[in-house]
Each structure stands twice: as C-alpha cells, then as structure tokens.
mmCIF file of C-alpha atoms in Angstrom:
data_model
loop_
_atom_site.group_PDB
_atom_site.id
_atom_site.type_symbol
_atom_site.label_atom_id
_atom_site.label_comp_id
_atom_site.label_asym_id
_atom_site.label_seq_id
_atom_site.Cartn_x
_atom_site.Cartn_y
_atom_site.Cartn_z
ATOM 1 C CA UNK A 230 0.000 0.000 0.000
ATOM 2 C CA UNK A 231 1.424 3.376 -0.789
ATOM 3 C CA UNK A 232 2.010 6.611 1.374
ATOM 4 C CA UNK A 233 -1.117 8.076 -0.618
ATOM 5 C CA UNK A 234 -3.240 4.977 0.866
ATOM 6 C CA UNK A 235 -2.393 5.439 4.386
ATOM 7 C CA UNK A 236 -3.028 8.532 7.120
ATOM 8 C CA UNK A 237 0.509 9.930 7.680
ATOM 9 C CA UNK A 238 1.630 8.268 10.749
ATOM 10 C CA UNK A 239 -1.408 6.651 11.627
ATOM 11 C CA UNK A 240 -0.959 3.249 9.919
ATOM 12 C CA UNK A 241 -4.154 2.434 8.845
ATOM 13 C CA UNK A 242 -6.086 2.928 5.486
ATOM 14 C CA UNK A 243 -7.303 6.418 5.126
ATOM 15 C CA UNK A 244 -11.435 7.230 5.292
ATOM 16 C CA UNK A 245 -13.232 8.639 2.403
ATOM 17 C CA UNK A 246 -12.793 11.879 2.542
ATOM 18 C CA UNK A 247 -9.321 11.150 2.793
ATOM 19 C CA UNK A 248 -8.814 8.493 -0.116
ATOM 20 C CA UNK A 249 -11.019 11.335 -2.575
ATOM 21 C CA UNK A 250 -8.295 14.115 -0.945
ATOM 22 C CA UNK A 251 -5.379 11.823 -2.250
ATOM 23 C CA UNK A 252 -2.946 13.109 -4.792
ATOM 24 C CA UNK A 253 -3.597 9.913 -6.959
ATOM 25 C CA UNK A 254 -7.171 10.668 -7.027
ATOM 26 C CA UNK A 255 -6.310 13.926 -9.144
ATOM 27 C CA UNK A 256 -5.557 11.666 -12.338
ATOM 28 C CA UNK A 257 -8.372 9.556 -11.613
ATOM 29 C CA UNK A 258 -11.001 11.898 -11.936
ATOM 30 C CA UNK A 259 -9.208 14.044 -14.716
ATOM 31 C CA UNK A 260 -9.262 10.432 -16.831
ATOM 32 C CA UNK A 261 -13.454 9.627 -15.758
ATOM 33 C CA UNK A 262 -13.847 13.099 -16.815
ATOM 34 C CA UNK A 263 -12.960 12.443 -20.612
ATOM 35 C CA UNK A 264 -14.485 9.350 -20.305
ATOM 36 C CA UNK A 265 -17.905 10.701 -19.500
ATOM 37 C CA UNK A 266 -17.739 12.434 -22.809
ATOM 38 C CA UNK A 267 -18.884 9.377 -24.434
ATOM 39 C CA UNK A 268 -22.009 9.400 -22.411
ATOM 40 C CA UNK A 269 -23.029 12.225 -24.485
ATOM 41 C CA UNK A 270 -24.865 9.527 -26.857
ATOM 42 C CA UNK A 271 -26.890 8.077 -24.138
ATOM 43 C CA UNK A 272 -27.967 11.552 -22.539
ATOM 44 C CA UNK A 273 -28.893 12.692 -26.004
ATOM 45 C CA UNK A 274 -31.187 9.613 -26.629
ATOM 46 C CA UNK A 275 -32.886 10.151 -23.239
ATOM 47 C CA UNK A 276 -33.656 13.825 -24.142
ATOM 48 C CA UNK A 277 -34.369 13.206 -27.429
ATOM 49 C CA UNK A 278 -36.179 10.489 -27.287
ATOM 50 C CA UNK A 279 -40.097 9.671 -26.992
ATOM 51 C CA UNK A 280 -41.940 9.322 -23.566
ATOM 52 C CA UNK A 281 -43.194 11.598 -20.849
ATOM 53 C CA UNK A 282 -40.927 14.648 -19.876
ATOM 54 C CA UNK A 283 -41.132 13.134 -16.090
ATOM 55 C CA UNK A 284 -39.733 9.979 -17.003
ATOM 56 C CA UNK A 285 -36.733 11.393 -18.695
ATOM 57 C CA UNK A 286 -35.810 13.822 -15.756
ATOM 58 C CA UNK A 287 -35.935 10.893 -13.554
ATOM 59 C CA UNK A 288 -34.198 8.739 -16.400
ATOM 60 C CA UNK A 289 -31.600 11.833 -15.976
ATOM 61 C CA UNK A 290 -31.423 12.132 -12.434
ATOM 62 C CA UNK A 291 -30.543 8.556 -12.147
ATOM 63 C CA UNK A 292 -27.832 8.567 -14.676
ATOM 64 C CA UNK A 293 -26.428 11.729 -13.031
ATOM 65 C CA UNK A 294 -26.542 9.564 -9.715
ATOM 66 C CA UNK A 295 -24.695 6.905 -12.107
ATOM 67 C CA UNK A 296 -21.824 9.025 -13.276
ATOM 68 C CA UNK A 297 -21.469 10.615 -9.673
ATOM 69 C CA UNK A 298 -20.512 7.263 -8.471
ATOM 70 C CA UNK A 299 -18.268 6.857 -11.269
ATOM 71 C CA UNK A 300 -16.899 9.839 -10.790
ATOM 72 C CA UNK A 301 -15.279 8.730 -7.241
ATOM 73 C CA UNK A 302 -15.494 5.028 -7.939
ATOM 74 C CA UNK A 303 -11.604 4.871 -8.130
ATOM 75 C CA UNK A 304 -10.003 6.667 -5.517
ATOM 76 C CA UNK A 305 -12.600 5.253 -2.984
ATOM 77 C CA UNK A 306 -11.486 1.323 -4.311
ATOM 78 C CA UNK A 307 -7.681 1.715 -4.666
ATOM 79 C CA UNK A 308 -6.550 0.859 -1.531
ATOM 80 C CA UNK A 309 -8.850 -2.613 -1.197
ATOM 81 C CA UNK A 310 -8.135 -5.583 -2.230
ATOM 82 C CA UNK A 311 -9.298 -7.607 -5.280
ATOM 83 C CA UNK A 312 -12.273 -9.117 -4.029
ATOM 84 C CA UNK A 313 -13.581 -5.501 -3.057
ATOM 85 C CA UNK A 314 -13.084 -4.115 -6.556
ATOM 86 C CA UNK A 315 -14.678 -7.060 -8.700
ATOM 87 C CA UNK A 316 -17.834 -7.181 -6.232
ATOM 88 C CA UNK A 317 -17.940 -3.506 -6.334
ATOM 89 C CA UNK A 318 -17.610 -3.422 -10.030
ATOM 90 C CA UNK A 319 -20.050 -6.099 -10.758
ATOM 91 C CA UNK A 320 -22.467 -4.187 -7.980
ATOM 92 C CA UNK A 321 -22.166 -1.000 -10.166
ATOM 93 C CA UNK A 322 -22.996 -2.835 -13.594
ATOM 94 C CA UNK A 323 -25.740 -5.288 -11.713
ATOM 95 C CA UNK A 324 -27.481 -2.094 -10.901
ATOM 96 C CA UNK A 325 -27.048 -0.281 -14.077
ATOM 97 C CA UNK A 326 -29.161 -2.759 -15.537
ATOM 98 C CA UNK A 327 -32.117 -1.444 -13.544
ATOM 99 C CA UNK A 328 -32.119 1.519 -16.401
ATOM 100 C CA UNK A 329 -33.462 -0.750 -18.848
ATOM 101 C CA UNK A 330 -36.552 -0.297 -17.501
ATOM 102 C CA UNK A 331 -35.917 3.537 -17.437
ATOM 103 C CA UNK A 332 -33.728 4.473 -20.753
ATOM 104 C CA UNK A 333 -34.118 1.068 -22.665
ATOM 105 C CA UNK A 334 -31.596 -0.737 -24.831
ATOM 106 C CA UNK A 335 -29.296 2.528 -24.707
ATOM 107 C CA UNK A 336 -29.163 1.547 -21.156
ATOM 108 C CA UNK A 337 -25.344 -0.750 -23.298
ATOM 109 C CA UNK A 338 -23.291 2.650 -23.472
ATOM 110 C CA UNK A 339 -23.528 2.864 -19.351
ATOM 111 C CA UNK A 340 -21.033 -0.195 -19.884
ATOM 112 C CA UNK A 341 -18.378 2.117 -21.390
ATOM 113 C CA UNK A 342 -18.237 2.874 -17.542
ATOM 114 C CA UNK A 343 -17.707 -0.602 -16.335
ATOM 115 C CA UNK A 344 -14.760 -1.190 -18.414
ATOM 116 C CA UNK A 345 -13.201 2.197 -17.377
ATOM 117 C CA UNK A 346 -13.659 1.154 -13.761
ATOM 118 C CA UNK A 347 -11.613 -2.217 -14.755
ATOM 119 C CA UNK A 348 -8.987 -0.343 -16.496
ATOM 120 C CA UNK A 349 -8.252 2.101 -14.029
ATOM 121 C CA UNK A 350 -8.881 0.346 -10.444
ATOM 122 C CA UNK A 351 -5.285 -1.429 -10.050
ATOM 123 C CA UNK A 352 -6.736 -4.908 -11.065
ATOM 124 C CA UNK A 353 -4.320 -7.540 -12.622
ATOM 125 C CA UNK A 354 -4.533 -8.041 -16.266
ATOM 126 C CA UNK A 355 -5.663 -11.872 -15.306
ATOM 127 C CA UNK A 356 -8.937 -9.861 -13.433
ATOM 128 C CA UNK A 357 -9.598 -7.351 -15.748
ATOM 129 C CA UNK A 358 -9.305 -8.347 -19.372
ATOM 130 C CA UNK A 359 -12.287 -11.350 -18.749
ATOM 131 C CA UNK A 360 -14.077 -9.136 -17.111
ATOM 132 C CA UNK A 361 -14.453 -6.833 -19.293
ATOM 133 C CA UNK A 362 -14.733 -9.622 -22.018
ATOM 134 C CA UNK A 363 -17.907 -10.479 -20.106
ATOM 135 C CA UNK A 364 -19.290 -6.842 -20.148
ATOM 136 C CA UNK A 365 -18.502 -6.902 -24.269
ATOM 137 C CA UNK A 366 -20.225 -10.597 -24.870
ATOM 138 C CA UNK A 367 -23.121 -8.988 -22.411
ATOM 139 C CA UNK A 368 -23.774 -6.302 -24.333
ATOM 140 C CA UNK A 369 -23.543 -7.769 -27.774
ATOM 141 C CA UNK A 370 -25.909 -10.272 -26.753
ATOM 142 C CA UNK A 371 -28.282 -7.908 -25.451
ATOM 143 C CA UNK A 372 -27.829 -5.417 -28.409
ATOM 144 C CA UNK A 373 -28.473 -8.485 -30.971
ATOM 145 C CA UNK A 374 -31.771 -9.389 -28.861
ATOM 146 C CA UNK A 375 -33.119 -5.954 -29.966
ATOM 147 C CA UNK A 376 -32.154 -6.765 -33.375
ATOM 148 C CA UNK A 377 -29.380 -3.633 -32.889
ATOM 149 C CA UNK A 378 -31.631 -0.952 -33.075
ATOM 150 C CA UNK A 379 -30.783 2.723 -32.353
ATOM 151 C CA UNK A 380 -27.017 2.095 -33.458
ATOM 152 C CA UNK A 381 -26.916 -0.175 -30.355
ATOM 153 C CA UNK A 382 -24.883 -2.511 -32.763
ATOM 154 C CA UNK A 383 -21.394 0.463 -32.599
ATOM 155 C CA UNK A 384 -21.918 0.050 -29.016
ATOM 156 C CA UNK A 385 -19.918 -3.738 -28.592
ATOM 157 C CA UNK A 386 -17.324 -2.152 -30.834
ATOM 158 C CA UNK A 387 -16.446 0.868 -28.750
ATOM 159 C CA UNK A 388 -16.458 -0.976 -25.954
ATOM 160 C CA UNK A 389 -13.918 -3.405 -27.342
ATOM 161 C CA UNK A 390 -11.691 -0.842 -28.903
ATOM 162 C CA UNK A 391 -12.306 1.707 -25.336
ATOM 163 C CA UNK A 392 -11.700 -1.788 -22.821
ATOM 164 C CA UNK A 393 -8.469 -2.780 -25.224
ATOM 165 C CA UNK A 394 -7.037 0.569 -24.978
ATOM 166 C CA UNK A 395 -7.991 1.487 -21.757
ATOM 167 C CA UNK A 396 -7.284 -1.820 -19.883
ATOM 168 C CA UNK A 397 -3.318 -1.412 -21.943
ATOM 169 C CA UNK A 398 -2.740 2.219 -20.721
ATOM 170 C CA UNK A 399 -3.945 0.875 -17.048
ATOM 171 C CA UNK A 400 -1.526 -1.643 -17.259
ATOM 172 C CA UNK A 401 1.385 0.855 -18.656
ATOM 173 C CA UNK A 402 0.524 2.768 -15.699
ATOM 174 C CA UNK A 403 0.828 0.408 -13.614
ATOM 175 C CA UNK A 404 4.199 -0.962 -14.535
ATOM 176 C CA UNK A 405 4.893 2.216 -14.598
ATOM 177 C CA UNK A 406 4.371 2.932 -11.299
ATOM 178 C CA UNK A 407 5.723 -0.069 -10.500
ATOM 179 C CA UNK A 408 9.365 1.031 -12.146
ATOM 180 C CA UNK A 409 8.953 4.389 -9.868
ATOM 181 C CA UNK A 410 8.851 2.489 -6.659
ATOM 182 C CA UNK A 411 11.444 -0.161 -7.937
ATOM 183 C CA UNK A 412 13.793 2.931 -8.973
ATOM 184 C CA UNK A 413 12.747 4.402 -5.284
ATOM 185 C CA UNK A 414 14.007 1.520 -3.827
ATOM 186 C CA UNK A 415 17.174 1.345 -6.121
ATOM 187 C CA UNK A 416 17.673 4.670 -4.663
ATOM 188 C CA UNK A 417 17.173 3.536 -0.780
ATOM 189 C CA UNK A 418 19.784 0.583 -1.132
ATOM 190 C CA UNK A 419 22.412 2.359 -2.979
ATOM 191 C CA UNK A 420 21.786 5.324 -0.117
ATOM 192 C CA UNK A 421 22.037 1.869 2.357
ATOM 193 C CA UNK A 422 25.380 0.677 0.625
ATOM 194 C CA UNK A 423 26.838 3.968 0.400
ATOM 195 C CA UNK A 424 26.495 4.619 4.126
ATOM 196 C CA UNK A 425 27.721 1.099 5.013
ATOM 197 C CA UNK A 426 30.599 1.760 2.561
ATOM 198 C CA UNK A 427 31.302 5.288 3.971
ATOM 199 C CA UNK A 428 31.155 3.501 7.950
ATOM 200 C CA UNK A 429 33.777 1.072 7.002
ATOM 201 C CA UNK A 430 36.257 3.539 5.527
ATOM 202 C CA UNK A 431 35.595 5.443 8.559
ATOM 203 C CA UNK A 432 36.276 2.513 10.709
ATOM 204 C CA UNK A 433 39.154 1.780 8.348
ATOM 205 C CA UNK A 434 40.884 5.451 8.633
ATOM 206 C CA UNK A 435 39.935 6.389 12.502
ATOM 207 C CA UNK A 436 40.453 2.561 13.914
ATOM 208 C CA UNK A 437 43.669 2.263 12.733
ATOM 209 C CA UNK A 438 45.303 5.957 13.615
ATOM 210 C CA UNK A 439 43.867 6.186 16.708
ATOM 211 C CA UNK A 440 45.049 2.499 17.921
ATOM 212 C CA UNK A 441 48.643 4.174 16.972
ATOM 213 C CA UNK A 442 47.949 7.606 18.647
ATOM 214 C CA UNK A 443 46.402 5.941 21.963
ATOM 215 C CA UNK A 444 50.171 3.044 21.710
ATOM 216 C CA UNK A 445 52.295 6.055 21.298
ATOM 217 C CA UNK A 446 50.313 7.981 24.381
ATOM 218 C CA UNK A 447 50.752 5.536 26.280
ATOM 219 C CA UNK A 448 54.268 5.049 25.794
ATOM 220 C CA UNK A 449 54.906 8.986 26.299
ATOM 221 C CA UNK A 450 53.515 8.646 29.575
ATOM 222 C CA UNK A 451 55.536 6.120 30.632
ATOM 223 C CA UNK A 452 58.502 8.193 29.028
ATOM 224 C CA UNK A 453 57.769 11.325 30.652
ATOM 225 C CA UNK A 454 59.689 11.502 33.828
ATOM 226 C CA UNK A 455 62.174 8.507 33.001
ATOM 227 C CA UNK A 456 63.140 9.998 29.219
ATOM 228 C CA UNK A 457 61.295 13.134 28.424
ATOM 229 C CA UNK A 458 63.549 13.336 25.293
ATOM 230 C CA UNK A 459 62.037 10.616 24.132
ATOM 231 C CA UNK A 460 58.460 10.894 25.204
ATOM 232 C CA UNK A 461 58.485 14.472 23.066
ATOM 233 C CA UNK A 462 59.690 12.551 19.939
ATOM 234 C CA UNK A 463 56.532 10.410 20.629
ATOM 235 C CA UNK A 464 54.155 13.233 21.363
ATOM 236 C CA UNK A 465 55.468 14.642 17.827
ATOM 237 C CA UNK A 466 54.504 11.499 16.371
ATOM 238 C CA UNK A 467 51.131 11.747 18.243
ATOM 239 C CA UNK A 468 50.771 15.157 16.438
ATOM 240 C CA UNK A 469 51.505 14.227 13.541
ATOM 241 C CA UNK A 470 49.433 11.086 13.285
ATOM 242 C CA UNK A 471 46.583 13.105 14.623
ATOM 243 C CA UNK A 472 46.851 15.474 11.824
ATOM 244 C CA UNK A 473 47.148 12.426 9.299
ATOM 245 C CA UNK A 474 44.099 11.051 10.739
ATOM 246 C CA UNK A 475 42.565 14.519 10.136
ATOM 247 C CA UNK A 476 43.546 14.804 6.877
ATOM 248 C CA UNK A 477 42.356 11.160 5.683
ATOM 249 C CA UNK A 478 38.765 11.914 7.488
ATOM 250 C CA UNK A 479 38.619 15.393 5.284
ATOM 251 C CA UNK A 480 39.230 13.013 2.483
ATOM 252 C CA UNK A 481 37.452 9.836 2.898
ATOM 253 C CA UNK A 482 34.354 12.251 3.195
ATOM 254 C CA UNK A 483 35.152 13.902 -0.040
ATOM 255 C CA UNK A 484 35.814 10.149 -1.167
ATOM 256 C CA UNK A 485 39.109 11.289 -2.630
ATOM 257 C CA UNK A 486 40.987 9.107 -0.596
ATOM 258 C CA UNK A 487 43.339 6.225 -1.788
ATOM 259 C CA UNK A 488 46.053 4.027 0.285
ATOM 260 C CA UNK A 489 49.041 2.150 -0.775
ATOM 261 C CA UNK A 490 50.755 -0.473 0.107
ATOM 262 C CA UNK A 491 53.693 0.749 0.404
ATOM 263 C CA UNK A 492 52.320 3.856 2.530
ATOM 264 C CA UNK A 493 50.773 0.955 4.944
ATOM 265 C CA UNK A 494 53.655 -1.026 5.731
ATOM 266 C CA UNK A 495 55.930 1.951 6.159
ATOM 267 C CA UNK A 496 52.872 3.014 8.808
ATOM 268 C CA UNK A 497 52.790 -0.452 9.971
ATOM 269 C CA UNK A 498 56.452 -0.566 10.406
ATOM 270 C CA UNK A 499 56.189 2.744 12.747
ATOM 271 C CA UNK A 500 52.771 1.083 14.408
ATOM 272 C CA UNK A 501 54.271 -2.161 15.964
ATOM 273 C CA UNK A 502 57.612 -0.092 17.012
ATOM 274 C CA UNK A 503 55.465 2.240 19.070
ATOM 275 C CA UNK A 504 53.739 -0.839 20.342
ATOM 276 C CA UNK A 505 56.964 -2.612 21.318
ATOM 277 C CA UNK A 506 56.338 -5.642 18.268
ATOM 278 C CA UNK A 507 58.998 -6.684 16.572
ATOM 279 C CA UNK A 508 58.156 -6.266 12.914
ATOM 280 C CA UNK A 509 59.662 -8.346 10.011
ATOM 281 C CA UNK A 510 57.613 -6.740 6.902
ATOM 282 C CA UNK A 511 58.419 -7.039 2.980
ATOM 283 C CA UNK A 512 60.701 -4.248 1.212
ATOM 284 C CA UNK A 513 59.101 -4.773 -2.146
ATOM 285 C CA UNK A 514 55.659 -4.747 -3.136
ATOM 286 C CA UNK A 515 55.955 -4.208 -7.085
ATOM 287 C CA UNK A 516 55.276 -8.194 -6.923
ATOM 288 C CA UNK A 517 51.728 -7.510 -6.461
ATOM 289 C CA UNK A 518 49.065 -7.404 -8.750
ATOM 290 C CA UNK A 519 47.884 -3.658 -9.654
ATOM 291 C CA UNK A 520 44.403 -4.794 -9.069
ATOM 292 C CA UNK A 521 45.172 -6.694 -5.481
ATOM 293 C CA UNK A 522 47.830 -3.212 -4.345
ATOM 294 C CA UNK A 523 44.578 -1.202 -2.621
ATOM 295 C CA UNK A 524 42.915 -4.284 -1.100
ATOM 296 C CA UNK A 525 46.442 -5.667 0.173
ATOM 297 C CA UNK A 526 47.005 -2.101 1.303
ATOM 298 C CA UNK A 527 43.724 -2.183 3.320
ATOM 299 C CA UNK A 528 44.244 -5.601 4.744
ATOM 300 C CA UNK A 529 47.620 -4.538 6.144
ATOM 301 C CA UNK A 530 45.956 -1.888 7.884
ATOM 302 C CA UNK A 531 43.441 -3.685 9.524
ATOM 303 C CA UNK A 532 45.504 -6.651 10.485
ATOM 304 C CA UNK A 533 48.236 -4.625 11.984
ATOM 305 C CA UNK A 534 45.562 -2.649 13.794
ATOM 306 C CA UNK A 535 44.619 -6.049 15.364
ATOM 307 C CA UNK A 536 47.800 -7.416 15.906
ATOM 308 C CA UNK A 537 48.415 -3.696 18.095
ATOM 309 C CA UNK A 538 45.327 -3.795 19.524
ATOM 310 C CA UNK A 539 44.144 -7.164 20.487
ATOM 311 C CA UNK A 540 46.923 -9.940 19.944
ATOM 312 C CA UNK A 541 49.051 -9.075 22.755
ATOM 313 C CA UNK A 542 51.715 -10.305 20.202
ATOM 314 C CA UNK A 543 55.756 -9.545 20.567
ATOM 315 C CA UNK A 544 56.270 -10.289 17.078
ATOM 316 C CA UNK A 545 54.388 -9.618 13.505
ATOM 317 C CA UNK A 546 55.579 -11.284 10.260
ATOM 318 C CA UNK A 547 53.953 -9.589 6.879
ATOM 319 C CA UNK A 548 54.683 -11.104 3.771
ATOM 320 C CA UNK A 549 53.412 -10.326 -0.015
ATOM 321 C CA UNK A 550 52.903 -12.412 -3.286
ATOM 322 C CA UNK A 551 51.842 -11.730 -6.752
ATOM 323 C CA UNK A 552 47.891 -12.803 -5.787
ATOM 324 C CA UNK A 553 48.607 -13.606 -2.004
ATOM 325 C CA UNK A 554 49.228 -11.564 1.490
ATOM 326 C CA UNK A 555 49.923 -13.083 4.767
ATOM 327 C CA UNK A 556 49.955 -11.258 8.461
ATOM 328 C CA UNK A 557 50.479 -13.776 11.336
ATOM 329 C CA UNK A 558 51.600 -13.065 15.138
ATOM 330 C CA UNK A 559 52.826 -15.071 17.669
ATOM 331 C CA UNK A 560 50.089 -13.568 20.201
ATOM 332 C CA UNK A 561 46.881 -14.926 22.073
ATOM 333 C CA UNK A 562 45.480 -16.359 18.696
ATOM 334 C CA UNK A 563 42.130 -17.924 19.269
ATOM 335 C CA UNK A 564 41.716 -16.196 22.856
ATOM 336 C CA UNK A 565 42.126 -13.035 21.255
ATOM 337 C CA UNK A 566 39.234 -10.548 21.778
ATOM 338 C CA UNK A 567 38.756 -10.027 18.047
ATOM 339 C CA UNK A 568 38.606 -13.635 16.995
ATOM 340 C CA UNK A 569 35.866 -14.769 19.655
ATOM 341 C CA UNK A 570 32.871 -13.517 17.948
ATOM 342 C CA UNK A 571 31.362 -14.043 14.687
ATOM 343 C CA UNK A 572 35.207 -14.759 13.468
ATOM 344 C CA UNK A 573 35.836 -11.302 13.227
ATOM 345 C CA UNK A 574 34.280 -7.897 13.656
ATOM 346 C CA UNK A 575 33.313 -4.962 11.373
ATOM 347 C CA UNK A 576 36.374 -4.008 10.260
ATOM 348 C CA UNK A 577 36.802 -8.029 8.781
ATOM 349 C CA UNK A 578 34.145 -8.156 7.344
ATOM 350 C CA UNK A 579 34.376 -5.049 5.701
ATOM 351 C CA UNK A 580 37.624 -6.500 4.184
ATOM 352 C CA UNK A 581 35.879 -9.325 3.263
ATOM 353 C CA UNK A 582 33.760 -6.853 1.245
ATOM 354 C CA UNK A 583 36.626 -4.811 -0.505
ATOM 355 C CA UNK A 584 38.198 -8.125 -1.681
ATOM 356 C CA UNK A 585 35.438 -9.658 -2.908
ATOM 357 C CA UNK A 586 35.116 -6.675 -5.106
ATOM 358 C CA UNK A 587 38.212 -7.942 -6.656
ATOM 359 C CA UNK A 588 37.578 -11.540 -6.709
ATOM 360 C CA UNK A 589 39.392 -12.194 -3.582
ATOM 361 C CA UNK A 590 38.758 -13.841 -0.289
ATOM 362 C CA UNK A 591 39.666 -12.894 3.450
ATOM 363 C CA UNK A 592 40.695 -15.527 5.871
ATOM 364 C CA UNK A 593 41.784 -15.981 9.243
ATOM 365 C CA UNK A 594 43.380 -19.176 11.275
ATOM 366 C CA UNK A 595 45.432 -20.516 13.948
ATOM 367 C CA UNK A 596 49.268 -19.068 12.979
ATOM 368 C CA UNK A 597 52.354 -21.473 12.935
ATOM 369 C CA UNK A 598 53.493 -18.958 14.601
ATOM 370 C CA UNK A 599 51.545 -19.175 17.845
ATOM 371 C CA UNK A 600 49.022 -16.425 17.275
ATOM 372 C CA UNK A 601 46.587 -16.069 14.415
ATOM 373 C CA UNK A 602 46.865 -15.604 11.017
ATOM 374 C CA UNK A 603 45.338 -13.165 8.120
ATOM 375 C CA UNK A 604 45.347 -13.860 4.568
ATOM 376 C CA UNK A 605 44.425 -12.312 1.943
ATOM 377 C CA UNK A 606 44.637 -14.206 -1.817
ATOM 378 C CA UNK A 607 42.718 -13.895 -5.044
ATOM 379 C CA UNK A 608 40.354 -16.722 -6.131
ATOM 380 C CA UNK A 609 41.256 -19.336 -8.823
#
C-alpha cells in the first residue's frame, strides 16, 4: 500500500474523505472526466427520445446519480483488495441494468463505464481483461436481442476498442508505477550501501590511527619523567598522526581518498615499534598485482591494527605475493578478543567486502606462529 493509501503516521487505510483528498485521485477523476464524454450519446437519446418529460428527468437524475458514483469510484477502491473491486464493479454494472426499464436498450453505453472502472482500479490483467470480455459478450448479446436498433450494434465495438485501450494504458501505468517504486528503492539501497561503505572507511581510517595515537600515548607517559627526550619525539609522532588522521577523514568524506601499500607497511612498520612488536615486513611490493595493491594495502591496515590492539603479540611477520598476502603473530590467537565472535568484527568483514570486489577472499586461522593468522589471496 502506498504513502497516498495510508493517514501519515497513523498506519491504517485512510477514510473517504481522505482516499477522494489523495494526490492519486487527481488523475483519476481528470481520466473519468474524458471518459464521460462518451455518455453524451446516451444523454442525447434520453432527451431526445419519446416518452413523458417526467420519465426522462428521472431517467436523468438517475444517470447523473450513475456518473457521480463513477466519478469517485476509483479513488474510494484503490486501496482494497481484489475481491472488493470485482464485487464492487459487478455491484455498479448489476445495478445499471435497472435503467433498462428507465432508458431502454441505450441503457449498453452505461457499460463504457464498467470497463473504465476495470482499467483504471489497479486490477491484474488476469482480473480485468475477462471481465471486461464479459461486459462486451453482455452487451452484444443484449444489443443483438433488440435486433441492434438505435445504433446499439457500434456500441460492442467501442467498448472493445475503449476496454483494449484502456485496460493497456492501465496496465502501462501500472508498470509504470511499479518502475517508480522499484527505482525508489534502487535509490534507498544504494543510499544503504553507500552509508555502510562510507562507515567502514571510517572505521578503516579512525580505527587504525587512533590504535597508533592511543600506543604512542601511552608510551609517552611512561617516558615522561624517566626519558622526556624521548616521550616528546613520541608526542610529535602523536601530532603528527593526529593530523594524518585529520587529513584522511577530510578526504574519505570527499571520497578522494586512496592508500598504498607501500604507505601501509611503512605506517605499519612505525605502528608495531610504538607498540613494542617486533616487525619483520616485505621491502618490495611491485610483486603484487595492480588490481590486489589497494585491497592488500587495506588488509595490512586492519591486520596490523589487530595485531596492536588485540593480539598481545611480541612479534608480527607480513609477507606479499603476486595474488597472495599473509599477516600472522605469535600472540593470544584464538583467545584473542577479536577472533571470539562471529570470526571477526566490522572491520573483517568489511575487508571481506573490498576483496570480494576484486575476486578475492579474506581468511583468518590458527598461525604457525603461535598467534593467528590473516590472509588475503585472489580466487582461482
């Protein structure tokens, strides 16, 4: 059901008055509009034909009744469901035959009504086109019984031609409509992605300078009193990184930002220093695919982050391939924080993510080292 069918924030179809109020309803009753033109024929034959003037105003008060209905049939029916609109429908042309005794066998061009109603009401094409096949046999059969008198016979035919055409442009309307809220929610899930994407380069930036900024810190304020010269070559470094950190927010937000690998291991090289890890990383990365150097460059981050943060590692061995990136520890492995729950946390999984964007996969296991172990390799 659509925003147009419901009463803002009450959750519940809308009443009359609001359903004839609806923006929808607008093209509804611009459409029945044009389509009462056609019912020109059958109030000419009622003025214009024989019988007492009081009959024919009450022969025209009933058709204006008729057309009145018609007129709000389908903003009042849109919103229920398909067993409400064919037992409403059939109600209206039941009743319509009650004219006969009123108008007589012009009572047929009423129909042109009935098959607007099908066209326009939101039924399915499997609802619509035999009902309105029923309406056409209907009135053929009832024009033929009269022997087509009165032109009755070009009254089947427009009702074909008027319930083809219509019941098509109902059904382009309604795919179309259909497209808008499939684009709409095109829209919503790239909006979705987008944000998910811009969270994990945020995690991806912040998680891993400020895991280095809070290490060096720490080791400043340990320095302090027993080698302040020292502990101000750290709190330089704190600067700095903080102003790095800065600088790649300002530019993951104007999603100008790129990292290399060779930028990340020179950081990760500083990183585990600051963090007291011994750190045996590679010296030359021009081995690695162009297409694997940003996800490699990512994973490096993330898995040195880890190691700093969570391992409780002394040592950290990185080591590069063509299609294939390895960053193991000698730490807590399994025990460690980040590998209790769900084999990972976000910033894994938004690895994961990145690589399979490149038609690699993200891994973690036990280390021969002692600790754990993150690879990163491209699929056969």
């Amino acid at each position: 059901m659509t925003d147009a069918t419901l009463e803002a924030g009450a959750g519940r179809p809308p009443g009359f008055a609001e359903r004839l109020r609806a923006p929808d309803a607008r093209h509804w009753y611009l459409g029945a509009g044009f389509g009462l033109l056609w019912q020109g024929i059958l109030v000419a034959s009622v003025i214009l034909g024989s019988g007492e003037i009081a009959l024919k105003a009450l022969s025209l008060v009933v058709l204006a009744v008729f057309y009145a209905v018609f007129m709000v049939f389908g903003p009042l029916l849109q919103p229920e469901s398909l067993r409400t609109k064919l037992a409403a429908v059939a109600a209206y042309w039941l009743a319509s035959c009650v004219l006969f005794s009123l108008i007589g066998i012009e009572t047929v061009w009423l129909w042109l009504l009935v098959v607007s109603m099908l066209a326009f009401i939101g039924l399915p094409l499997k609802a619509s086109l035999p009902s309105a096949l029923f309406v056409v046999l209907v009135q053929l059969a009832v024009a033929a019984s009269a022997d087509f008198v009165d032109g009755t016979g070009f009254a089947p035919v427009v009702t074909t031609v008027s319930a083809i055409s219509l019941i098509g442009i109902g059904a382009l309307s309604a795919s179309n409509d259909n497209l808008r809220v499939a684009n709409e929610e095109i829209a919503r899930l790239a909006v979705v992605a987008e944000r998910a994407r811009f969270g994990r380069d945020l995690h991806d930036v912040l998680g891993h300078s400020l895991t280095v900024i809070a290490v060096k810190s720490n080791l400043a304020r340990r320095l302090v009193t027993i080698d302040p010269k020292r502990a101000e070559t750290e709190i330089a470094d704190v600067e700095h990184l903080t102003r790095s950190a800065l600088a790649d927010l300002r530019l993951a937000v104007a999603n100008y930002r790129e990292i290399t690998l060779d930028a990340e291991l020179t950081a990760a090289q500083t990183a585990l220093a600051a963090a007291g890890i011994r750190a045996e990383l590679p010296h030359e990365t021009t081995v690695v695919e162009p297409a694997l150097q940003a996800v490699f460059a990512w994973v490096v981050r993330e898995g040195v982050t880890n190691v700093i943060r969570h391992s409780g590692a002394t040592s950290c061995w990185v080591s590069v391939e063509a299609d294939h990136l390895v960053i193991a520890d000698d730490g807590r492995g399994p025990d460690a924080p980040h590998q209790r729950s769900n084999n990972g946390g976000h910033g894994l999984q938004g690895l994961r993510e990145r690589a399979a964007q490149v038609g690699a996969v993200v891994q973690t296991r036990p280390s021969q080292k002692g600790g754990f172990e993150l690879t990163a390799t491209r699929r056969s």
